[in-house]
Tab-separated table of C-alpha atoms and ligand atoms in Angstrom:
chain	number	residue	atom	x	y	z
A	22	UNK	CA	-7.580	26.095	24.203
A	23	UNK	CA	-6.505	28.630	21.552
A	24	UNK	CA	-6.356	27.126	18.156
A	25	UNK	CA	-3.124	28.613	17.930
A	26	UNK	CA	-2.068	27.487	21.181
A	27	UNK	CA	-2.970	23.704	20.209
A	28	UNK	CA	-0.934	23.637	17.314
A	29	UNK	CA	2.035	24.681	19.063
A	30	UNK	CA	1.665	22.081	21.711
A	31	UNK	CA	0.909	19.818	18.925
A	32	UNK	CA	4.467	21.052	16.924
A	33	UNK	CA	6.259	20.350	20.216
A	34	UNK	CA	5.227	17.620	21.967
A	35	UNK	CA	2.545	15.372	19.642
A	36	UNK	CA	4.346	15.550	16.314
A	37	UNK	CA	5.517	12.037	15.651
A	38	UNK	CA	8.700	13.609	13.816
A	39	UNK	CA	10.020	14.785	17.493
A	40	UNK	CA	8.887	11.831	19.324
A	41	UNK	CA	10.487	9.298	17.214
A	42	UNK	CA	13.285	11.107	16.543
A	43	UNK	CA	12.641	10.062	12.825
A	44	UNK	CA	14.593	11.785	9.629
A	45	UNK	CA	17.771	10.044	11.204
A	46	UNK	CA	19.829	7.539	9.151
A	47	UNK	CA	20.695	4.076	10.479
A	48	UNK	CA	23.142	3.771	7.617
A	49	UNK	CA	23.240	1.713	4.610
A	50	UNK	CA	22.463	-0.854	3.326
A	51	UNK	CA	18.985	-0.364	4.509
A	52	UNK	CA	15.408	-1.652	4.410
A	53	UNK	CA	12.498	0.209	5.068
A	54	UNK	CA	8.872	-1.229	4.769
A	55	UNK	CA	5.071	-0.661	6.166
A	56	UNK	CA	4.440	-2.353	8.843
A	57	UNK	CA	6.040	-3.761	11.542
A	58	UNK	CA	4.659	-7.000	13.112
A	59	UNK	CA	4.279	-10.078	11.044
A	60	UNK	CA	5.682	-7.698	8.339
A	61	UNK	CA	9.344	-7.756	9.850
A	62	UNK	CA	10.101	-10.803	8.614
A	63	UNK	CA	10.351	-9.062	4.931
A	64	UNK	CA	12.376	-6.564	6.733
A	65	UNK	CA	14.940	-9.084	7.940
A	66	UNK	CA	15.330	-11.177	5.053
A	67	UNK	CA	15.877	-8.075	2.791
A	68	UNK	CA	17.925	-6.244	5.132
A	69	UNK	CA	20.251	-9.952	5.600
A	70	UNK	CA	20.158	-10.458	1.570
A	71	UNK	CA	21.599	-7.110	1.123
A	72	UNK	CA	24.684	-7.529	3.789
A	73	UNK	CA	25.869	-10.144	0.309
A	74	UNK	CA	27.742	-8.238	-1.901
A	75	UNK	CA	25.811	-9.652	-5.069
A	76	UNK	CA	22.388	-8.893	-4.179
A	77	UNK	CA	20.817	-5.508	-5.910
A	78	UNK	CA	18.371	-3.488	-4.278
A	79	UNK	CA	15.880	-5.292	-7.235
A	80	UNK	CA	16.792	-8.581	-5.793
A	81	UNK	CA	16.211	-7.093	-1.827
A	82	UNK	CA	12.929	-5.807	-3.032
A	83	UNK	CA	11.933	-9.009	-4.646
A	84	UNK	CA	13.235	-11.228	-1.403
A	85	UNK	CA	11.444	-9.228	0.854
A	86	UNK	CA	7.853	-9.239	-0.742
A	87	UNK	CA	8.281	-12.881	-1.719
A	88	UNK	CA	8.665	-13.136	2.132
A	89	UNK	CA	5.567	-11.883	2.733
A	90	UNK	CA	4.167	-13.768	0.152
A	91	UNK	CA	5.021	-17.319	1.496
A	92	UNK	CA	4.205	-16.449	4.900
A	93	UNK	CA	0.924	-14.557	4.000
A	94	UNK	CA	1.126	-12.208	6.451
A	95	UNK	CA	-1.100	-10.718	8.110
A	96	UNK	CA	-3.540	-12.575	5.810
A	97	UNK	CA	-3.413	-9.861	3.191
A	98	UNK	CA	-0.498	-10.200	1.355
A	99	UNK	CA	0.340	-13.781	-0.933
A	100	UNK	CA	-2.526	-16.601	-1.187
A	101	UNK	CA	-5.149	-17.255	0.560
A	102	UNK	CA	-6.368	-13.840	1.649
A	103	UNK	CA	-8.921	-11.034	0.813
A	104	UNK	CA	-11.773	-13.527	-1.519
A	105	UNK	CA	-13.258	-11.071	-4.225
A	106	UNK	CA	-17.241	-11.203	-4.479
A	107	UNK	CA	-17.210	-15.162	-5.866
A	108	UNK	CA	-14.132	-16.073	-2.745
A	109	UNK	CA	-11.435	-15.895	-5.337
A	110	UNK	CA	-7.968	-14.809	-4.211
A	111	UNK	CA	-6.166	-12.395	-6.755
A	112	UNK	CA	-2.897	-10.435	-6.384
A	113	UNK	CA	-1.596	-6.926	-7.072
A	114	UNK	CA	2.050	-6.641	-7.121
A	115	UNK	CA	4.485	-4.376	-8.344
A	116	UNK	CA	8.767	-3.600	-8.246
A	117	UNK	CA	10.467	-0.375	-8.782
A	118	UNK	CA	14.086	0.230	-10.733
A	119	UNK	CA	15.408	3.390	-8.719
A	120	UNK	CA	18.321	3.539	-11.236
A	121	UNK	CA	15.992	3.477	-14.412
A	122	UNK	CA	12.988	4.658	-13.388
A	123	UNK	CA	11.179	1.248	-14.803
A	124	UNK	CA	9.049	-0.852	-13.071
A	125	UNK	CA	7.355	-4.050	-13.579
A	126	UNK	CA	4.030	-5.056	-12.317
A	127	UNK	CA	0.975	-7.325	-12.380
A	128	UNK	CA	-2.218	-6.617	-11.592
A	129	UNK	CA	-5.611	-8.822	-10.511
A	130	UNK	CA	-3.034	-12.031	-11.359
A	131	UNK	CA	-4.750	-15.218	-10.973
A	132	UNK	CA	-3.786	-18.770	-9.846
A	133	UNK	CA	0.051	-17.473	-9.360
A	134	UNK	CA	1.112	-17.007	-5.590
A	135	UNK	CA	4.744	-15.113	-6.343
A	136	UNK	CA	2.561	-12.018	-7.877
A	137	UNK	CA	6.241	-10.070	-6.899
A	138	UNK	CA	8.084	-12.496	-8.898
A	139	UNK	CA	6.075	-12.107	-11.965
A	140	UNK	CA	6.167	-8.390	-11.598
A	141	UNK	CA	9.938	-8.694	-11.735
A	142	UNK	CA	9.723	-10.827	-15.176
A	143	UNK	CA	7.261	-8.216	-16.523
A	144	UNK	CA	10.491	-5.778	-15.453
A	145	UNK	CA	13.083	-7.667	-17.478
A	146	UNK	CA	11.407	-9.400	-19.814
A	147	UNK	CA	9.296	-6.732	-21.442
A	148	UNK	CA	9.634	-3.121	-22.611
A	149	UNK	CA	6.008	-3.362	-20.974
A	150	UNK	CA	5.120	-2.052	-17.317
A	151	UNK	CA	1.406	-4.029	-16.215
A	152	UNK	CA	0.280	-7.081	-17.260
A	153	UNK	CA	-3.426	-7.972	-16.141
A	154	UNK	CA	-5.392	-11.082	-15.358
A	155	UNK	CA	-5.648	-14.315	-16.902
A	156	UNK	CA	-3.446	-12.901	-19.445
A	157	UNK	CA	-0.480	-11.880	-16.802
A	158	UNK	CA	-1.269	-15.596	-15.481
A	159	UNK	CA	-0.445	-17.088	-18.953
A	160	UNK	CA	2.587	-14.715	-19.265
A	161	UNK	CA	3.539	-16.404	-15.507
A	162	UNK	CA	3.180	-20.098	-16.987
A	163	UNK	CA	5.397	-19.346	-19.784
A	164	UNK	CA	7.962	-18.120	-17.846
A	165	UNK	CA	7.896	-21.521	-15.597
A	166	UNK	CA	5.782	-20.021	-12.866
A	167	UNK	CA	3.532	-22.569	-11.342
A	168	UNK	CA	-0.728	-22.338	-11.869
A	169	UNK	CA	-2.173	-22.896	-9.101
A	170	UNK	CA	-5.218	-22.566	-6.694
A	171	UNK	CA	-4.600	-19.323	-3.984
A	172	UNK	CA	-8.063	-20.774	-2.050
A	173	UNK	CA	-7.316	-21.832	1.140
A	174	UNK	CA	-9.341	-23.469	3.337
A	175	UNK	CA	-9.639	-20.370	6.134
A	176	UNK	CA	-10.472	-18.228	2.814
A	177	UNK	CA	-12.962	-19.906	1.441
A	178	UNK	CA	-14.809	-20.233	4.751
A	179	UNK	CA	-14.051	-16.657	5.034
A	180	UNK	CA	-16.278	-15.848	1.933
A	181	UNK	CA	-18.957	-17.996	3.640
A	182	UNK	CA	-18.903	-15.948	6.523
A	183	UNK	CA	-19.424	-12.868	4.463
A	184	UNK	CA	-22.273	-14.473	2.703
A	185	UNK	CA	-23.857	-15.363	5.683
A	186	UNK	CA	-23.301	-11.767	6.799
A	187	UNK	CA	-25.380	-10.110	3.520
A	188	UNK	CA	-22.556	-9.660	1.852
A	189	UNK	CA	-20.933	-7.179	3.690
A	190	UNK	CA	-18.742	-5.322	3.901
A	191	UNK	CA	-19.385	-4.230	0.257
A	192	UNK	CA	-18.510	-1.861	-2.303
A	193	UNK	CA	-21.157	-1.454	-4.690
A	194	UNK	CA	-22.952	1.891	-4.561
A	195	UNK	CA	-26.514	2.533	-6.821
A	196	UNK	CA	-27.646	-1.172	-6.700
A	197	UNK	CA	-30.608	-3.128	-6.089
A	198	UNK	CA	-31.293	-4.870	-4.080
A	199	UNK	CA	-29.526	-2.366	-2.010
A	200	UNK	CA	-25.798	-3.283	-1.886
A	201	UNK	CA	-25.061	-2.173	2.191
A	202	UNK	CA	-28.151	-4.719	3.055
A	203	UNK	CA	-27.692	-7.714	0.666
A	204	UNK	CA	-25.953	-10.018	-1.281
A	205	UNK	CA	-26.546	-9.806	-5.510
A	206	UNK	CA	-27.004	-10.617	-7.948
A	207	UNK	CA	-27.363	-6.700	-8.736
A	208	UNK	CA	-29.112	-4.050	-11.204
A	209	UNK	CA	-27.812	-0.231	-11.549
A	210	UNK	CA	-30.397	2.051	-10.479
A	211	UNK	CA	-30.475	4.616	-13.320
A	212	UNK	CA	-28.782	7.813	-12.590
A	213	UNK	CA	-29.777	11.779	-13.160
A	214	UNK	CA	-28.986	15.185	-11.737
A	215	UNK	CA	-31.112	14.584	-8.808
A	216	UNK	CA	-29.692	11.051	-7.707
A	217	UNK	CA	-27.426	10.796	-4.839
A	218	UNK	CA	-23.955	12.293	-6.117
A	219	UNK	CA	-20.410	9.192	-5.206
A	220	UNK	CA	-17.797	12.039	-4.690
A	221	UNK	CA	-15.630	11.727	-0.946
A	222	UNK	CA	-17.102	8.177	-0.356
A	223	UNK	CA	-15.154	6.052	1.434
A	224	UNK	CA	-16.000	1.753	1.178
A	225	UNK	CA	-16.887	1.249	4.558
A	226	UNK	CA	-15.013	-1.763	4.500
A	227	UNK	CA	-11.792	0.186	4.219
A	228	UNK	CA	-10.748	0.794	7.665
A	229	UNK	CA	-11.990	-2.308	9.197
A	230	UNK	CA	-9.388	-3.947	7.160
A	231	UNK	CA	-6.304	-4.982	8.911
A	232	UNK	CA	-2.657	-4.339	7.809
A	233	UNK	CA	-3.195	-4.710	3.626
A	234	UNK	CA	-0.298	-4.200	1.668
A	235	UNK	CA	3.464	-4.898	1.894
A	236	UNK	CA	5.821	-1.919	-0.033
A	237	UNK	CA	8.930	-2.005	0.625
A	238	UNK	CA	11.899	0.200	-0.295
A	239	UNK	CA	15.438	-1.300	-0.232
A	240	UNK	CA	19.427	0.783	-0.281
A	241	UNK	CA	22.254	-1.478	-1.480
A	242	UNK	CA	25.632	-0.808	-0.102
A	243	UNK	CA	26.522	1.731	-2.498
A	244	UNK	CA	23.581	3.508	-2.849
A	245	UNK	CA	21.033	2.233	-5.614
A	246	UNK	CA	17.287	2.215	-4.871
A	247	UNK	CA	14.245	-0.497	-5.727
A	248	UNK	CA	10.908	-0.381	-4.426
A	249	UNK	CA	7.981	-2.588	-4.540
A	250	UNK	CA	4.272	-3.978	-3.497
A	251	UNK	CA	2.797	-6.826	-2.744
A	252	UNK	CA	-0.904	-7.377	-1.969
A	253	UNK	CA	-4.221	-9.453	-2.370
A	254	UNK	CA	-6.160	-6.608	-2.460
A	255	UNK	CA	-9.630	-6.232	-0.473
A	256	UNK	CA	-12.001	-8.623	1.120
A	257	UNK	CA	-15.302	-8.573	-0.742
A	258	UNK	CA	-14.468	-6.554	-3.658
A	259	UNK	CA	-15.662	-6.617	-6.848
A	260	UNK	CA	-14.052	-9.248	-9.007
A	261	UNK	CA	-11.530	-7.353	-11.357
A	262	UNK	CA	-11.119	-4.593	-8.317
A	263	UNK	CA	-7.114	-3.474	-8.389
A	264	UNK	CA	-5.834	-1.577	-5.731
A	265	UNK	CA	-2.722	1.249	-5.854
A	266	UNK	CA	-0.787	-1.438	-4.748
A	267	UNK	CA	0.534	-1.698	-9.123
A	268	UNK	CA	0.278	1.549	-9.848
A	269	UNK	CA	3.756	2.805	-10.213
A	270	UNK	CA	3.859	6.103	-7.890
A	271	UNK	CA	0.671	5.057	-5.694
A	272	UNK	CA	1.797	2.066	-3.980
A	273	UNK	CA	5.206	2.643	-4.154
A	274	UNK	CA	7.744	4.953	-5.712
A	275	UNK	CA	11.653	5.464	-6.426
A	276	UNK	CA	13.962	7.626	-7.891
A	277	UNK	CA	17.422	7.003	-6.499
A	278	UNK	CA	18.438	10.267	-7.020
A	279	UNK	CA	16.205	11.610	-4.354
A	280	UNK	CA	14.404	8.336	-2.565
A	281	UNK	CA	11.511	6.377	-2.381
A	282	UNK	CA	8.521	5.995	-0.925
A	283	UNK	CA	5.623	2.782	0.575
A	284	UNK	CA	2.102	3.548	0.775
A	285	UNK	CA	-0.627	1.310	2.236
A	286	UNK	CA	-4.432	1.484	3.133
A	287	UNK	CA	-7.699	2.370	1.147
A	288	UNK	CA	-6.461	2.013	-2.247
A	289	UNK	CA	-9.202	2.964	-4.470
A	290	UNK	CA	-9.010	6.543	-3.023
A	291	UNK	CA	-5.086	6.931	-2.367
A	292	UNK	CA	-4.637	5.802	-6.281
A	293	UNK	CA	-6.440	9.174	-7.132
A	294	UNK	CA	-3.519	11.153	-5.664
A	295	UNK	CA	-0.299	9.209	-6.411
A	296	UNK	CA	1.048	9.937	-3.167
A	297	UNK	CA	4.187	8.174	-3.318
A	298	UNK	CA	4.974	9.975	-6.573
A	299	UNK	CA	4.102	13.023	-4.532
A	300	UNK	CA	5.895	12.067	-1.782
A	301	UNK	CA	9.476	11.505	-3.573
A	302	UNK	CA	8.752	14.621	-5.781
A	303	UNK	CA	8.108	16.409	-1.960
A	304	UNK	CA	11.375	15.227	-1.475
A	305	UNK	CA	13.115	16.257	-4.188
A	306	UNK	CA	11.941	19.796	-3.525
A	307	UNK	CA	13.738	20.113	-0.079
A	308	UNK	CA	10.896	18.895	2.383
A	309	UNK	CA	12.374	16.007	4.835
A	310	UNK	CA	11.173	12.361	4.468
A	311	UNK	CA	8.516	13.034	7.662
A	312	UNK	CA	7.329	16.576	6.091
A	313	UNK	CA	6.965	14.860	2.813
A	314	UNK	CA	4.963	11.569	3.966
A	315	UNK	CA	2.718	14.481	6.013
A	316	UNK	CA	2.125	16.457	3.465
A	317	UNK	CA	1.084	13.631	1.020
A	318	UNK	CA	-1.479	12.091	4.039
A	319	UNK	CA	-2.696	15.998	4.409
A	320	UNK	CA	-3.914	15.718	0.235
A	321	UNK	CA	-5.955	13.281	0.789
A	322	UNK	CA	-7.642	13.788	4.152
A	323	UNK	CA	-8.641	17.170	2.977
A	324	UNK	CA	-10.592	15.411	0.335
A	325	UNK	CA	-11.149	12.227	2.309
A	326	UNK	CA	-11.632	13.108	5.877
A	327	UNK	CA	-12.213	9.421	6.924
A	328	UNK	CA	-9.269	7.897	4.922
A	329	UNK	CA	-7.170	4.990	6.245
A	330	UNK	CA	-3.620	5.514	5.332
A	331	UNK	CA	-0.110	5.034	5.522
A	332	UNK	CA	3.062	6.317	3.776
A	333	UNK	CA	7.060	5.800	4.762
A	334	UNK	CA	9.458	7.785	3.314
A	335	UNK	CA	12.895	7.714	3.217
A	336	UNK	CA	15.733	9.327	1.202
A	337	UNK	CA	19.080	7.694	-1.108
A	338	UNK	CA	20.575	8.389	2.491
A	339	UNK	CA	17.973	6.327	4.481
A	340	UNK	CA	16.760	9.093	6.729
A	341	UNK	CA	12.932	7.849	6.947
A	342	UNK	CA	9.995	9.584	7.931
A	343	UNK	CA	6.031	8.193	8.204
A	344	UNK	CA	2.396	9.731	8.343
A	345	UNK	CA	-0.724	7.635	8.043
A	346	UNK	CA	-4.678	8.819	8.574
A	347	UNK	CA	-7.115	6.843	10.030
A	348	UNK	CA	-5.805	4.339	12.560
A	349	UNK	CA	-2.018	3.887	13.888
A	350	UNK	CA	0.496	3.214	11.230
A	351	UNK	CA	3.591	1.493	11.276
A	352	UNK	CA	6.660	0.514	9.573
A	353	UNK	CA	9.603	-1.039	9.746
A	354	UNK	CA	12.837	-0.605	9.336
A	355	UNK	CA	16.569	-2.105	9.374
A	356	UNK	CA	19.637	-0.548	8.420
A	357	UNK	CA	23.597	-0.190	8.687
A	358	UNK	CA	24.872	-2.530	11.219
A	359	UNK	CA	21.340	-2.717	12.880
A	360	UNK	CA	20.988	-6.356	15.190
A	361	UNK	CA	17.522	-6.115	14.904
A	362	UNK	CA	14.362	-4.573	12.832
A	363	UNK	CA	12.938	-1.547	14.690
A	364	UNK	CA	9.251	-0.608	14.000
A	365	UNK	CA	7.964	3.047	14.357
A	366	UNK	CA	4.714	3.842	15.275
A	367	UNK	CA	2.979	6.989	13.333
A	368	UNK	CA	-0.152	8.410	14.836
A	369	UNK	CA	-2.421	9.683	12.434
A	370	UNK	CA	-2.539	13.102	11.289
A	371	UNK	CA	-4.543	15.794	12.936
A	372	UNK	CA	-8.214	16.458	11.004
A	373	UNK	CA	-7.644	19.961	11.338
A	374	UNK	CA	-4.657	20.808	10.520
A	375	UNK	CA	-5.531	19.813	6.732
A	376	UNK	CA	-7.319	22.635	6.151
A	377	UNK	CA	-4.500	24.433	5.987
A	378	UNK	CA	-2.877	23.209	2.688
B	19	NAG	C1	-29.464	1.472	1.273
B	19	NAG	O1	-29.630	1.287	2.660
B	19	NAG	C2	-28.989	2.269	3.441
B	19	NAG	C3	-29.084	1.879	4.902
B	19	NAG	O2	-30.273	1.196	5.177
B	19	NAG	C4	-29.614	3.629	3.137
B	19	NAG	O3	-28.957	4.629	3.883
B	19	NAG	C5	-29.470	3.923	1.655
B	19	NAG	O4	-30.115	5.121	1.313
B	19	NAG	C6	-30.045	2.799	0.829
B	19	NAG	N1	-29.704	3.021	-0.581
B	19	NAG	C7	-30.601	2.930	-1.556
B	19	NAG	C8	-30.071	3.149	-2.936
B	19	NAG	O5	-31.764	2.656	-1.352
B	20	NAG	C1	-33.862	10.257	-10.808
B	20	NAG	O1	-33.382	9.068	-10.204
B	20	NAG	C2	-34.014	8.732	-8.969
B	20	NAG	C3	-33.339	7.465	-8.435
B	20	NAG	O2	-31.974	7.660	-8.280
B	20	NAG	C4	-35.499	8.507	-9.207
B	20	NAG	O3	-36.112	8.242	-7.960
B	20	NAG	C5	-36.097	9.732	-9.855
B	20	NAG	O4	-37.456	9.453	-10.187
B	20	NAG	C6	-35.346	10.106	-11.134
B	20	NAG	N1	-35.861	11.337	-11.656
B	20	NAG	C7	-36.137	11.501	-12.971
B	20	NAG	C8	-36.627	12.843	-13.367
B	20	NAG	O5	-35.994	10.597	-13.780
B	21	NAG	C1	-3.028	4.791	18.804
B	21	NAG	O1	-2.030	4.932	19.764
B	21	NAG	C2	-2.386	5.805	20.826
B	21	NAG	C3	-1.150	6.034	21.693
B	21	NAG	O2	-0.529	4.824	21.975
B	21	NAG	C4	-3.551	5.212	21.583
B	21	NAG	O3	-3.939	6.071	22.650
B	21	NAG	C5	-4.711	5.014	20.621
B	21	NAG	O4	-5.776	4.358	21.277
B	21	NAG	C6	-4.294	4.212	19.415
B	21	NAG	N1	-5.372	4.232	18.446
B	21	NAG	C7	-5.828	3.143	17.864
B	21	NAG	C8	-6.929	3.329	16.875
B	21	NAG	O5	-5.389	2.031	18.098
């Protein structure tokens, strides 16, 4: 087949734009997050805390990730999940003012499960936008959040497991003893112009990891815009690791002038091209929410051919659009006077079509 002839089949029968029939509106409010499966619940309760007058898209976008949070889904957002190198949980949250442009977040936050809940104090209690560590977790305490452990039993026997298994998968690179073989303690092999070069490495943990992060964007009745992220990062990572998932325009995005944008997957490589922010900017310049999510995934597949991704987009309207990279995305969605959350599945972009940006 023609290369030219694929890509028109591809334009009229494969694109996930015409199959889905996505860019469509279910009306507002609305509630539009990755992932669908365990993730709906978020969906639902920030879809039904939105059909009350007095809830803001802030508070939807709070609701929703706290959701997640308590019911640890999919093991990779709240407690309990993705143990660092020494089987420590930490979490990685962020929320998004689409009015103001402000956001709050936390990042690496220790001993605190409601990591969204302290990003929205770090929102209205500050002029700042990211507080880290054991620092954000004192900031938590003396707001009246409670300290406590985020080791479960299933994750701390799921850091034994790794241990057993040499430490992998694992995401040191220029180690001894060599890091995709064993467990540390490790040295840096000294680097010069002849040593193996890091550029377009991908941790091959990345896309063995299941669903990973919760963003969620929320559209109040009237029209106002949040956004935000919830997640406890990667299994196995170095201690201190943080993901896009608080980096405002990475792992999510809003400007309710235009609309917002979720991203999930391998977050040490999508936080080099702000995709969200490039995304809603995509937006802004007249592409639809589906071209816009596309062309985002397209940046960094060019660079990153073996990139799990996933981005939803959807506009101050709530016409939504997805592309992911790597495996088969999905989101979620609920909207207008929707009886149920609908998730869309997004296969992943075509390799060789990104050549063409
Ligand atoms: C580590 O081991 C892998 C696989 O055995 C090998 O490809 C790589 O070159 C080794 N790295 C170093 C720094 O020795
Ligand atoms: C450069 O580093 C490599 C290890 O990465 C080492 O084997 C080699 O001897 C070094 N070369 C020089 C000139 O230091
Ligand atoms: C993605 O979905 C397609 C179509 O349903 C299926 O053929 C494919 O195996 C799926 N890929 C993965 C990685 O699950």
């Amino acid at each position: 087949m023609t290369n030219l002839l694929r890509k028109l089949l591809f334009s009229l029968f494969i694109s996930p734009s015409q199959v889905l029939g996505a860019d469509e509106s279910p009306g507002l409010p609305m509630v539009i997050n990755t992932w669908g499966g365990a993730f709906t619940v978020a969906t639902d309760a920030a879809y039904l805390s939105l059909l009350e007058a007095e809830t803001s898209a802030l508070d939807a976008v709070e609701i929703g990730c706290a959701t997640c949070e308590e019911a640890q889904c999919d093991g990779t957002v709240g407690y309990g999940g993705s143990p660092d190198e020494n089987c420590e949980t930490t979490l990685d949250a962020m929320i998004m003012d689409g009015t103001t442009m402000k956001s709050g977040a936390v990042a690496a936050l220790r001993r605190v499960k409601n990591a969204i809940g302290v990003a929205r104090y770090v929102l209205e209690y500050t002029t700042h936008t990211l507080l880290a560590g054991d620092l954000a977790t004192q900031f938590a305490i003396q707001n009246g959040f409670v300290e406590e452990s985020l080791t479960t039993t299933e994750s701390a026997a799921r850091c034994e497991v790794w241990k057993q298994a040499g430490c992998q998968p694992n995401y040191r690179i220029n180690v001894l003893p060599n890091a995709t073989e064993s467990c540390g303690p490790y040295v840096p092999i000294p680097l010069n112009a002849t040593s193996p070069t890091y550029p377009f490495l991908i941790a091959p943990g990345a896309k063995t990891a299941s669903h990973d992060t919760i963003s969620l964007i929320a559209i109040s009745a009237s029209g106002t815009m949040a956004a935000g992220t919830s997640t406890n990062g990667a299994s196995g990572k170095v201690p201190g690791r943080v993901g896009d998932g608080p980096i405002t325009g990475s792992g999510s995005y809003v400007d309710g002038e235009v609309g917002g944008c979720g991203a999930t997957g391998d977050g040490d490589v999508m936080m080099r091209f702000l995709p969200c922010y490039q995304a809603v900017e995509s937006l802004r310049r007249g592409m639809t929410p589906s071209e816009a999510a596309e062309d985002a995934v397209r940046r960094m597949v060019r660079k990153y051919p073996g990139v799990a991704s996933g981005i939803v987009v959807v506009d101050n309207q709530g016409r939504h659009g997805g592309a992911g990279s790597g495996w088969n995305f999905t989101y979620a969605y609920r909207g207008g006077n929707m009886e149920e959350t609908v998730v869309v599945t997004v296969l992943p972009v075509e390799e060789d079509k990104s050549a063409e940006l």
